[in-house]
Amino acid sequence: MKFATDPKLLEFVKEICPDGLEYRQLHENRVAVRVRVEDLEGLADLFIKFGARLIHATAIDLEMKGFEILHIYDFSKVRERLVIILEAHTERPEVPSIGKVTWQARWAEREMKELLGIEFVGMPDERHQFLPYEWPEPVEGGAQKGSEFIPMNMPITEAYQTLIPIGPYHPGVIEGQTVYVKVEGEDVVAADIKTGFHHRGIMKLIERRGYGRGVFAAEKICGICSGAHGLAYVTCVENLYESEVPDRALYIRTLLAELNRMQSHLLWIGVVADVIGWKTGFMLTWGLRERVMDIIEAITGNRVNYGVWRVGGVSRDVPQELAERARRAVEGLKEECSELLALVADHPVVKSRLIGVGKLSYEQAFDGGAVGPVARGSNWKMDVRADNPPHAIYDPKLISWEVVTDNGCDSYARTIVRVKELLVSAGIVSQCLEHLSKTTGEIRAKPRSIPVGAEAVGLNEAPRGELAYYIRASDRDENLPQGIRIRTPSYRNNAVLPLMLVGCNLADVPVIMGSIDQCLACTDRVEVIGENYRRSMGWEELVAMSRRASRW
Amino acid sequence: MGIIERARVYSPWIYHLHCGGCNGCDIEILAALAPRFDVERFGIQLVPSPRHADILVATGCVPKQFVPMVKRVYSQVPEPKVVVAVGSCACGGSLFYDDSPENYAILGSVDRVIPVDVYVPGCAPKPEAIINGIVQAVMKLNHKKG
Amino acid sequence: MSTEFKLLKRVLSRYSTPMTLNYPSSVVPERKYSQIPSGLRGVPERDRDKCIGCRACYFACSGRATEVIDEGNKRVIDIFLFRCTFCAHCQEACPEEAIKLTERFEVAFPRDEPGAHVSTELDLLTCERCGRPYATKRMLERTYERLMEKIDPLVKETVSNDYRKLIGYCPDCRRANSVALDTHTKKYVWLEGV
Amino acid sequence: MVNEFILLLSMLVVVFVGLFLGVIYSFLLRKISARLQWRVGPLMSVYSDLRPLLGTTRVLQPLYDVMKLFGKETIVPEVSRRRLFLYSPYISLTFAVLAVLFIPFPGAPLLSSTPYSLILASYLLIGAALFSVLGPVASGSPWAAVGVRREAELFLVSELGFVLSIFSVAIARGSLTIWEIANSPPRPILTAVAGALMLAAMLGKLHIKPFDMPEAEAEIVAGPYTEYSGRLLGTYYLARIFILYGLMALFVSLLLPPLSTSIIWLPAYLVSTLVLVFLLALIQVLNPRYRIGNALIWYVKILIPLSILNIVVLVV
């Protein structure tokens, strides 16, 4: 299946943008536009008003040659399948901030400021995103003073207000993040989030492994949606060159991506049932989830990290009789899931705990840049599988599926969206297995060499929302990328969380945090900066350090 | 063995200590409580507070921001306590292990912060392997005098 | 209230027989483990006599769990199980299919008990000229066999006796023996009659 | 002199029988709610090849939990007020044991024939629950503070229901000593109405699922018991076992009159308590946890009509 690039695209982009800019057509309807740093803000305003959505604002450190600021916009709402990458080159790390223009760039700019040392002029929120708040004062032995006092913009004014840290260790939250909630009595007045407890510097680890073996590290970012990360990384690398992935490999990729979504949604429904105190809901949904895990384990050999994704295809074939057996199992599982989840969804007490809790209107979702079920729960028909599909089978002619939305705009709507999505995924899985059990074919194409200076954006619909990878090929070393940037869905949903928390009851805070199904391991996966903290490391130092580390 | 030692073996309460991993192993620990592997058959319960815990099940490659919290939680658990490190990240810091200059964000494995008694390697070990590790940890409970 | 009674009816009818396995005990053998599919990625095992010590698994291991220790004339290839994530990259990379991931996943190591290492030992050949260990014996034999299979018959004769000439030397000594830098013309010249 | 000795002996026996029955009831609560959740729960008989390692049966699992806690180190946070923190579990346990002595067991009337024994028993039960709240207040942990506030609100409403149901029975029977109520002729309508009210109140007192907000793990760690460990936590669990037995015995002796009077009714007594435990387990399985606000509203919604119904029944 050749990845068509639409010729009329360039004319469309030229109409929108002011003239006198340099355009470059990338693979699969992505257009790179080279602009000056000054008019970044103007263009951002123009695009947002036009109806585009900022996927990610990031930067690549070209060490001697300064920085390259990248703003990636998705136009799928306005014109089907178009992604524009604005590239601005700058020597000095002072860049005008677009945080005021769109809420979506706030977290991205905080991340760039603290980890690449780029100063943003006029940034609405200067605090650290992933590092302890009092960085760069050296944190002796890792004891983080920051967690005690938080210079937040939530001063305690009245007497009856209290500041409750729902801290890194809280049974309601599986992972480590601190949500600071200012409470009057039991009602939440203001909220803020401190992430960074999972900060492992994975992006630099992936860069140091080269293209082929980077998949190994990309899968380890998040235990629940490891399939989605594998597919997104592989799609991004294949976008770098004219890739030709065999058909059977595409079907196996779709199969694994949808199985991953099924087990992730079943897991989530169990966790929310547990958070509102309903152990039976937890037990029954996790009992069903074991059946999905059996199918995944039979196909890939491991329940969590599938280890099957390779650039140019898949490393393990699905024998036909196993596919047939799995299809029958999925059919049985499908109506059992629909019956049980129908009962779970309209249980009166579950409804009373979820309806009207964690409200997020359509405007808030669009401005804040919510993704995935959180956006679809607020009546925004947005799904990467329909807009910019990854290298897997998602076009409606081959596999019938549809995007599920709900206009409830609250936690209950998000629950309904995830339940229906689960059944849609089960449909896709049985169709894929049916096709796999009938046909055979080779599953891996030989990867060709990466052209110098190529760049690519890989998008995929993870269970929690849109997952974006950006890779810039290095212009010197044939196998090592210049830089990899990852923007995970929970990164966006977490940024929107304070909007939902305001005005809810203290008992509902874990429920709302559960309703966006956040995955903290995804949110903190970022860059490396040097030991002497003050200045970000140059390319030679980074490569020298990594060479010492990895023996080349 | 006396009544108290026998009671220790019959009702080991576990506390899930999350040290910054990718939550793949945490989900497998919760799967050990789910209907298929149901560890409550032997009285094993997941307790919400470290004060009530006997066995600390640690997962994740300890990022530096977690170090003070992990030490504080470890000190809160009352004696005869046992630590089980679940997953390659907790046992040896799988791909985050960095033998050359210390990684600025990661400490690597849990035994650099707290003493670990049983290691269960595997990138998301199966729930059976985790239960096998917990059973071995229960046996060690009695050697550690309260 | 009606959904609660429907839920109760469904729970009593379908979910009252537990799906629990009797894991630690093997009273009912087929209900001991959830499932052990054929391709399960468990603890890796290395076949001692197939392995030729070529370090392919060492380069393929993305988690740096495999270490190669050369001291004296012993080369030890060792997988440290605590860092291995059972991703089967080494199984793919091994030219001799020496390493294979078994289906043994039940591994729990108490602190003081050794055994978290999968290691094999191979003897290294030392170079005749400078005495430095450079490759394992079996690796040289295997490369020779493969060379002979793949080479086209015309050139086979000359290549095999050239190969036999250089067999005992490490890469540096081979270069020193066969080629010398002609300082005048700044070019490398073939030495005759090594 | 002799019957005093018999009385003392029967008191001792009933305390141990009460402990044993309380353990069995809480085991059954865990077992039945596990069986309704598609899993096995504590094993009745351990698998044969693991017997030497893990014991023959787990019916006494709550007792093993308590004994294990007695074997653990007790940590007292210095933030807390030491004396109140240390002694309130023991006081709560003594109140619970005393309450059990006033409630008749088939074949052993104990002290239930003393006048006003109904008031004494219910106040002792309330005292036991009260001290299980006072200790955590002294523990100084924010989670315990939130847990205690929720427990107090729940306490207010469920005690109201409990007292209403008890005294409607007392007025209907015209006496305040449990022994006379237990011996009076059965009145099915009264049993139904007052029983429903008392069952609803018991949900709140025993923290059965829809009303276990004080110990909501997901929101407030372990609620009141966050700072407790070792022996102190063990005594609290022991006190709750006795409260569970006491409430069951009070329910049967007040509302199913002839059952708790003489030894011949023992099998019927046990069957009725088991049915009650099954009912509680059923409610626990089917309902997620209310928010504290909804719980108060729910209680008020059912208290008022039921108490009016009680008065109507009394007049008839």
PDB file of N, CA and C in Angstrom, chain C residues 54-126:
ATOM      1  N   CYS C  54      30.611 -14.652  19.204  1.00  0.00           N
ATOM      2  CA  CYS C  54      30.802 -13.598  18.192  1.00  0.00           C
ATOM      3  C   CYS C  54      30.236 -12.265  18.680  1.00  0.00           C
ATOM      4  N   ARG C  55      29.677 -12.195  19.864  1.00  0.00           N
ATOM      5  CA  ARG C  55      29.193 -10.956  20.486  1.00  0.00           C
ATOM      6  C   ARG C  55      28.028 -10.318  19.743  1.00  0.00           C
ATOM      7  N   ALA C  56      27.349 -11.060  18.836  1.00  0.00           N
ATOM      8  CA  ALA C  56      26.184 -10.443  18.157  1.00  0.00           C
ATOM      9  C   ALA C  56      25.105 -10.138  19.191  1.00  0.00           C
ATOM     10  N   CYS C  57      24.915 -11.085  20.143  1.00  0.00           N
ATOM     11  CA  CYS C  57      23.831 -10.838  21.136  1.00  0.00           C
ATOM     12  C   CYS C  57      24.195  -9.649  21.998  1.00  0.00           C
ATOM     13  N   TYR C  58      25.512  -9.431  22.180  1.00  0.00           N
ATOM     14  CA  TYR C  58      25.967  -8.333  23.046  1.00  0.00           C
ATOM     15  C   TYR C  58      25.614  -6.998  22.412  1.00  0.00           C
ATOM     16  N   PHE C  59      25.728  -6.923  21.063  1.00  0.00           N
ATOM     17  CA  PHE C  59      25.401  -5.648  20.402  1.00  0.00           C
ATOM     18  C   PHE C  59      23.892  -5.479  20.275  1.00  0.00           C
ATOM     19  N   ALA C  60      23.183  -6.638  20.118  1.00  0.00           N
ATOM     20  CA  ALA C  60      21.720  -6.508  19.893  1.00  0.00           C
ATOM     21  C   ALA C  60      20.991  -6.187  21.186  1.00  0.00           C
ATOM     22  N   CYS C  61      21.637  -6.448  22.341  1.00  0.00           N
ATOM     23  CA  CYS C  61      20.905  -6.312  23.609  1.00  0.00           C
ATOM     24  C   CYS C  61      20.702  -4.834  23.931  1.00  0.00           C
ATOM     25  N   SER C  62      19.467  -4.363  23.764  1.00  0.00           N
ATOM     26  CA  SER C  62      19.215  -2.916  23.963  1.00  0.00           C
ATOM     27  C   SER C  62      19.204  -2.579  25.438  1.00  0.00           C
ATOM     28  N   GLY C  63      18.987  -3.569  26.287  1.00  0.00           N
ATOM     29  CA  GLY C  63      18.906  -3.224  27.707  1.00  0.00           C
ATOM     30  C   GLY C  63      20.254  -3.355  28.393  1.00  0.00           C
ATOM     31  N   ARG C  64      21.301  -3.641  27.601  1.00  0.00           N
ATOM     32  CA  ARG C  64      22.665  -3.796  28.150  1.00  0.00           C
ATOM     33  C   ARG C  64      22.670  -4.805  29.291  1.00  0.00           C
ATOM     34  N   ALA C  65      21.886  -5.903  29.125  1.00  0.00           N
ATOM     35  CA  ALA C  65      21.907  -6.919  30.186  1.00  0.00           C
ATOM     36  C   ALA C  65      23.008  -7.936  29.904  1.00  0.00           C
ATOM     37  N   THR C  66      23.458  -7.984  28.598  1.00  0.00           N
ATOM     38  CA  THR C  66      24.499  -8.972  28.257  1.00  0.00           C
ATOM     39  C   THR C  66      25.863  -8.322  28.404  1.00  0.00           C
ATOM     40  N   GLU C  67      26.779  -9.011  29.080  1.00  0.00           N
ATOM     41  CA  GLU C  67      28.158  -8.480  29.207  1.00  0.00           C
ATOM     42  C   GLU C  67      29.124  -9.515  28.649  1.00  0.00           C
ATOM     43  N   VAL C  68      30.191  -8.995  28.018  1.00  0.00           N
ATOM     44  CA  VAL C  68      31.246  -9.906  27.519  1.00  0.00           C
ATOM     45  C   VAL C  68      32.530  -9.542  28.271  1.00  0.00           C
ATOM     46  N   ILE C  69      33.063 -10.499  29.034  1.00  0.00           N
ATOM     47  CA  ILE C  69      34.256 -10.209  29.848  1.00  0.00           C
ATOM     48  C   ILE C  69      35.406 -11.028  29.269  1.00  0.00           C
ATOM     49  N   ASP C  70      36.429 -10.334  28.754  1.00  0.00           N
ATOM     50  CA  ASP C  70      37.625 -11.046  28.233  1.00  0.00           C
ATOM     51  C   ASP C  70      38.753 -10.857  29.227  1.00  0.00           C
ATOM     52  N   GLU C  71      39.125 -11.938  29.908  1.00  0.00           N
ATOM     53  CA  GLU C  71      40.399 -11.793  30.674  1.00  0.00           C
ATOM     54  C   GLU C  71      41.220 -13.053  30.444  1.00  0.00           C
ATOM     55  N   GLY C  72      42.532 -12.798  30.308  1.00  0.00           N
ATOM     56  CA  GLY C  72      43.421 -13.941  30.018  1.00  0.00           C
ATOM     57  C   GLY C  72      42.965 -14.539  28.720  1.00  0.00           C
ATOM     58  N   ASN C  73      42.874 -15.849  28.673  1.00  0.00           N
ATOM     59  CA  ASN C  73      42.376 -16.374  27.405  1.00  0.00           C
ATOM     60  C   ASN C  73      40.972 -16.968  27.595  1.00  0.00           C
ATOM     61  N   LYS C  74      40.184 -16.262  28.374  1.00  0.00           N
ATOM     62  CA  LYS C  74      38.804 -16.752  28.607  1.00  0.00           C
ATOM     63  C   LYS C  74      37.840 -15.633  28.209  1.00  0.00           C
ATOM     64  N   ARG C  75      36.864 -16.012  27.424  1.00  0.00           N
ATOM     65  CA  ARG C  75      35.816 -14.998  27.121  1.00  0.00           C
ATOM     66  C   ARG C  75      34.523 -15.492  27.785  1.00  0.00           C
ATOM     67  N   VAL C  76      33.948 -14.677  28.683  1.00  0.00           N
ATOM     68  CA  VAL C  76      32.706 -15.080  29.377  1.00  0.00           C
ATOM     69  C   VAL C  76      31.584 -14.189  28.851  1.00  0.00           C
ATOM     70  N   ILE C  77      30.549 -14.824  28.292  1.00  0.00           N
ATOM     71  CA  ILE C  77      29.369 -14.053  27.852  1.00  0.00           C
ATOM     72  C   ILE C  77      28.289 -14.304  28.890  1.00  0.00           C
ATOM     73  N   ASP C  78      27.827 -13.223  29.519  1.00  0.00           N
ATOM     74  CA  ASP C  78      26.978 -13.403  30.710  1.00  0.00           C
ATOM     75  C   ASP C  78      25.744 -12.505  30.598  1.00  0.00           C
ATOM     76  N   ILE C  79      24.559 -13.106  30.726  1.00  0.00           N
ATOM     77  CA  ILE C  79      23.319 -12.291  30.786  1.00  0.00           C
ATOM     78  C   ILE C  79      22.960 -12.112  32.250  1.00  0.00           C
ATOM     79  N   PHE C  80      22.846 -10.848  32.684  1.00  0.00           N
ATOM     80  CA  PHE C  80      22.445 -10.565  34.078  1.00  0.00           C
ATOM     81  C   PHE C  80      20.918 -10.496  34.103  1.00  0.00           C
ATOM     82  N   LEU C  81      20.281 -11.519  34.675  1.00  0.00           N
ATOM     83  CA  LEU C  81      18.823 -11.649  34.547  1.00  0.00           C
ATOM     84  C   LEU C  81      18.071 -10.487  35.174  1.00  0.00           C
ATOM     85  N   PHE C  82      18.704  -9.808  36.149  1.00  0.00           N
ATOM     86  CA  PHE C  82      17.941  -8.718  36.802  1.00  0.00           C
ATOM     87  C   PHE C  82      17.748  -7.562  35.825  1.00  0.00           C
ATOM     88  N   ARG C  83      18.630  -7.465  34.786  1.00  0.00           N
ATOM     89  CA  ARG C  83      18.460  -6.341  33.842  1.00  0.00           C
ATOM     90  C   ARG C  83      17.847  -6.820  32.533  1.00  0.00           C
ATOM     91  N   CYS C  84      17.706  -8.140  32.395  1.00  0.00           N
ATOM     92  CA  CYS C  84      17.175  -8.633  31.113  1.00  0.00           C
ATOM     93  C   CYS C  84      15.669  -8.442  31.100  1.00  0.00           C
ATOM     94  N   THR C  85      15.126  -7.941  29.984  1.00  0.00           N
ATOM     95  CA  THR C  85      13.672  -7.728  29.926  1.00  0.00           C
ATOM     96  C   THR C  85      13.015  -8.767  29.007  1.00  0.00           C
ATOM     97  N   PHE C  86      13.715  -9.857  28.678  1.00  0.00           N
ATOM     98  CA  PHE C  86      13.136 -10.973  27.907  1.00  0.00           C
ATOM     99  C   PHE C  86      12.516 -10.485  26.600  1.00  0.00           C
ATOM    100  N   CYS C  87      13.273  -9.620  25.852  1.00  0.00           N
ATOM    101  CA  CYS C  87      12.648  -9.061  24.643  1.00  0.00           C
ATOM    102  C   CYS C  87      13.041  -9.860  23.410  1.00  0.00           C
ATOM    103  N   ALA C  88      13.899 -10.871  23.535  1.00  0.00           N
ATOM    104  CA  ALA C  88      14.232 -11.803  22.452  1.00  0.00           C
ATOM    105  C   ALA C  88      14.965 -11.118  21.305  1.00  0.00           C
ATOM    106  N   HIS C  89      15.577  -9.937  21.526  1.00  0.00           N
ATOM    107  CA  HIS C  89      16.387  -9.351  20.436  1.00  0.00           C
ATOM    108  C   HIS C  89      17.616 -10.221  20.197  1.00  0.00           C
ATOM    109  N   CYS C  90      18.190 -10.766  21.291  1.00  0.00           N
ATOM    110  CA  CYS C  90      19.426 -11.569  21.102  1.00  0.00           C
ATOM    111  C   CYS C  90      19.097 -12.836  20.334  1.00  0.00           C
ATOM    112  N   GLN C  91      17.912 -13.412  20.608  1.00  0.00           N
ATOM    113  CA  GLN C  91      17.546 -14.649  19.887  1.00  0.00           C
ATOM    114  C   GLN C  91      17.476 -14.370  18.399  1.00  0.00           C
ATOM    115  N   GLU C  92      17.014 -13.182  18.021  1.00  0.00           N
ATOM    116  CA  GLU C  92      16.905 -12.853  16.589  1.00  0.00           C
ATOM    117  C   GLU C  92      18.288 -12.645  15.981  1.00  0.00           C
ATOM    118  N   ALA C  93      19.200 -12.045  16.828  1.00  0.00           N
ATOM    119  CA  ALA C  93      20.468 -11.609  16.234  1.00  0.00           C
ATOM    120  C   ALA C  93      21.470 -12.755  16.132  1.00  0.00           C
ATOM    121  N   CYS C  94      21.254 -13.835  16.899  1.00  0.00           N
ATOM    122  CA  CYS C  94      22.299 -14.869  16.981  1.00  0.00           C
ATOM    123  C   CYS C  94      22.406 -15.635  15.655  1.00  0.00           C
ATOM    124  N   PRO C  95      23.578 -15.636  15.002  1.00  0.00           N
ATOM    125  CA  PRO C  95      23.708 -16.329  13.708  1.00  0.00           C
ATOM    126  C   PRO C  95      23.624 -17.838  13.866  1.00  0.00           C
ATOM    127  N   GLU C  96      23.932 -18.355  15.067  1.00  0.00           N
ATOM    128  CA  GLU C  96      24.002 -19.818  15.223  1.00  0.00           C
ATOM    129  C   GLU C  96      22.778 -20.363  15.958  1.00  0.00           C
ATOM    130  N   GLU C  97      21.729 -19.520  16.179  1.00  0.00           N
ATOM    131  CA  GLU C  97      20.579 -19.965  16.985  1.00  0.00           C
ATOM    132  C   GLU C  97      21.052 -20.643  18.274  1.00  0.00           C
ATOM    133  N   ALA C  98      22.099 -20.065  18.903  1.00  0.00           N
ATOM    134  CA  ALA C  98      22.607 -20.715  20.129  1.00  0.00           C
ATOM    135  C   ALA C  98      21.739 -20.307  21.310  1.00  0.00           C
ATOM    136  N   ILE C  99      21.250 -19.060  21.305  1.00  0.00           N
ATOM    137  CA  ILE C  99      20.510 -18.598  22.482  1.00  0.00           C
ATOM    138  C   ILE C  99      19.018 -18.695  22.152  1.00  0.00           C
ATOM    139  N   LYS C 100      18.246 -19.202  23.150  1.00  0.00           N
ATOM    140  CA  LYS C 100      16.805 -19.374  22.887  1.00  0.00           C
ATOM    141  C   LYS C 100      16.056 -19.034  24.162  1.00  0.00           C
ATOM    142  N   LEU C 101      14.945 -18.305  24.027  1.00  0.00           N
ATOM    143  CA  LEU C 101      14.158 -17.964  25.222  1.00  0.00           C
ATOM    144  C   LEU C 101      13.252 -19.139  25.552  1.00  0.00           C
ATOM    145  N   THR C 102      13.470 -19.724  26.748  1.00  0.00           N
ATOM    146  CA  THR C 102      12.645 -20.889  27.139  1.00  0.00           C
ATOM    147  C   THR C 102      11.281 -20.380  27.628  1.00  0.00           C
ATOM    148  N   GLU C 103      10.464 -21.308  28.080  1.00  0.00           N
ATOM    149  CA  GLU C 103       9.142 -20.888  28.580  1.00  0.00           C
ATOM    150  C   GLU C 103       9.126 -20.885  30.105  1.00  0.00           C
ATOM    151  N   ARG C 104      10.334 -20.781  30.706  1.00  0.00           N
ATOM    152  CA  ARG C 104      10.391 -20.754  32.174  1.00  0.00           C
ATOM    153  C   ARG C 104      10.242 -19.297  32.602  1.00  0.00           C
ATOM    154  N   PHE C 105       9.098 -18.969  33.227  1.00  0.00           N
ATOM    155  CA  PHE C 105       8.909 -17.554  33.617  1.00  0.00           C
ATOM    156  C   PHE C 105       8.883 -17.408  35.132  1.00  0.00           C
ATOM    157  N   GLU C 106       8.873 -18.530  35.868  1.00  0.00           N
ATOM    158  CA  GLU C 106       8.685 -18.469  37.327  1.00  0.00           C
ATOM    159  C   GLU C 106      10.063 -18.294  37.972  1.00  0.00           C
ATOM    160  N   VAL C 107      10.531 -17.049  37.953  1.00  0.00           N
ATOM    161  CA  VAL C 107      11.877 -16.818  38.514  1.00  0.00           C
ATOM    162  C   VAL C 107      11.750 -15.847  39.681  1.00  0.00           C
ATOM    163  N   ALA C 108      12.148 -16.271  40.864  1.00  0.00           N
ATOM    164  CA  ALA C 108      12.202 -15.336  42.008  1.00  0.00           C
ATOM    165  C   ALA C 108      13.486 -15.652  42.750  1.00  0.00           C
ATOM    166  N   PHE C 109      14.355 -14.670  42.889  1.00  0.00           N
ATOM    167  CA  PHE C 109      15.677 -14.930  43.485  1.00  0.00           C
ATOM    168  C   PHE C 109      15.730 -14.260  44.853  1.00  0.00           C
ATOM    169  N   PRO C 110      15.758 -15.011  45.951  1.00  0.00           N
ATOM    170  CA  PRO C 110      16.037 -14.373  47.253  1.00  0.00           C
ATOM    171  C   PRO C 110      17.408 -13.706  47.216  1.00  0.00           C
ATOM    172  N   ARG C 111      17.625 -12.802  48.161  1.00  0.00           N
ATOM    173  CA  ARG C 111      18.797 -11.927  48.050  1.00  0.00           C
ATOM    174  C   ARG C 111      20.103 -12.706  48.013  1.00  0.00           C
ATOM    175  N   ASP C 112      20.244 -13.683  48.940  1.00  0.00           N
ATOM    176  CA  ASP C 112      21.579 -14.263  49.070  1.00  0.00           C
ATOM    177  C   ASP C 112      21.772 -15.432  48.107  1.00  0.00           C
ATOM    178  N   GLU C 113      20.801 -15.753  47.281  1.00  0.00           N
ATOM    179  CA  GLU C 113      20.957 -16.952  46.456  1.00  0.00           C
ATOM    180  C   GLU C 113      21.477 -16.527  45.090  1.00  0.00           C
ATOM    181  N   PRO C 114      22.624 -17.064  44.642  1.00  0.00           N
ATOM    182  CA  PRO C 114      23.143 -16.677  43.309  1.00  0.00           C
ATOM    183  C   PRO C 114      22.245 -17.270  42.226  1.00  0.00           C
ATOM    184  N   GLY C 115      22.631 -17.160  40.964  1.00  0.00           N
ATOM    185  CA  GLY C 115      21.873 -17.842  39.920  1.00  0.00           C
ATOM    186  C   GLY C 115      21.161 -16.899  39.002  1.00  0.00           C
ATOM    187  N   ALA C 116      21.345 -15.562  39.211  1.00  0.00           N
ATOM    188  CA  ALA C 116      20.642 -14.648  38.307  1.00  0.00           C
ATOM    189  C   ALA C 116      21.503 -14.371  37.080  1.00  0.00           C
ATOM    190  N   HIS C 117      22.377 -15.312  36.717  1.00  0.00           N
ATOM    191  CA  HIS C 117      23.242 -15.070  35.553  1.00  0.00           C
ATOM    192  C   HIS C 117      23.169 -16.266  34.616  1.00  0.00           C
ATOM    193  N   VAL C 118      23.102 -15.997  33.307  1.00  0.00           N
ATOM    194  CA  VAL C 118      23.193 -17.062  32.293  1.00  0.00           C
ATOM    195  C   VAL C 118      24.535 -16.847  31.602  1.00  0.00           C
ATOM    196  N   SER C 119      25.547 -17.658  31.967  1.00  0.00           N
ATOM    197  CA  SER C 119      26.876 -17.324  31.394  1.00  0.00           C
ATOM    198  C   SER C 119      27.485 -18.558  30.756  1.00  0.00           C
ATOM    199  N   THR C 120      28.219 -18.334  29.663  1.00  0.00           N
ATOM    200  CA  THR C 120      29.001 -19.429  29.056  1.00  0.00           C
ATOM    201  C   THR C 120      30.443 -18.946  28.904  1.00  0.00           C
ATOM    202  N   GLU C 121      31.353 -19.905  28.946  1.00  0.00           N
ATOM    203  CA  GLU C 121      32.786 -19.574  28.894  1.00  0.00           C
ATOM    204  C   GLU C 121      33.386 -20.184  27.642  1.00  0.00           C
ATOM    205  N   LEU C 122      34.178 -19.382  26.933  1.00  0.00           N
ATOM    206  CA  LEU C 122      34.821 -19.897  25.707  1.00  0.00           C
ATOM    207  C   LEU C 122      36.296 -19.552  25.784  1.00  0.00           C
ATOM    208  N   ASP C 123      37.105 -20.407  25.167  1.00  0.00           N
ATOM    209  CA  ASP C 123      38.550 -20.103  25.236  1.00  0.00           C
ATOM    210  C   ASP C 123      38.958 -19.251  24.034  1.00  0.00           C
ATOM    211  N   LEU C 124      39.796 -18.310  24.308  1.00  0.00           N
ATOM    212  CA  LEU C 124      40.197 -17.335  23.284  1.00  0.00           C
ATOM    213  C   LEU C 124      41.528 -17.754  22.679  1.00  0.00           C
ATOM    214  N   LEU C 125      41.684 -17.461  21.399  1.00  0.00           N
ATOM    215  CA  LEU C 125      42.980 -17.714  20.736  1.00  0.00           C
ATOM    216  C   LEU C 125      43.875 -16.496  20.921  1.00  0.00           C
ATOM    217  N   THR C 126      45.155 -16.728  21.184  1.00  0.00           N
ATOM    218  CA  THR C 126      46.053 -15.557  21.300  1.00  0.00           C
ATOM    219  C   THR C 126      46.822 -15.411  19.987  1.00  0.00           C
TER     220      THR C 126
END
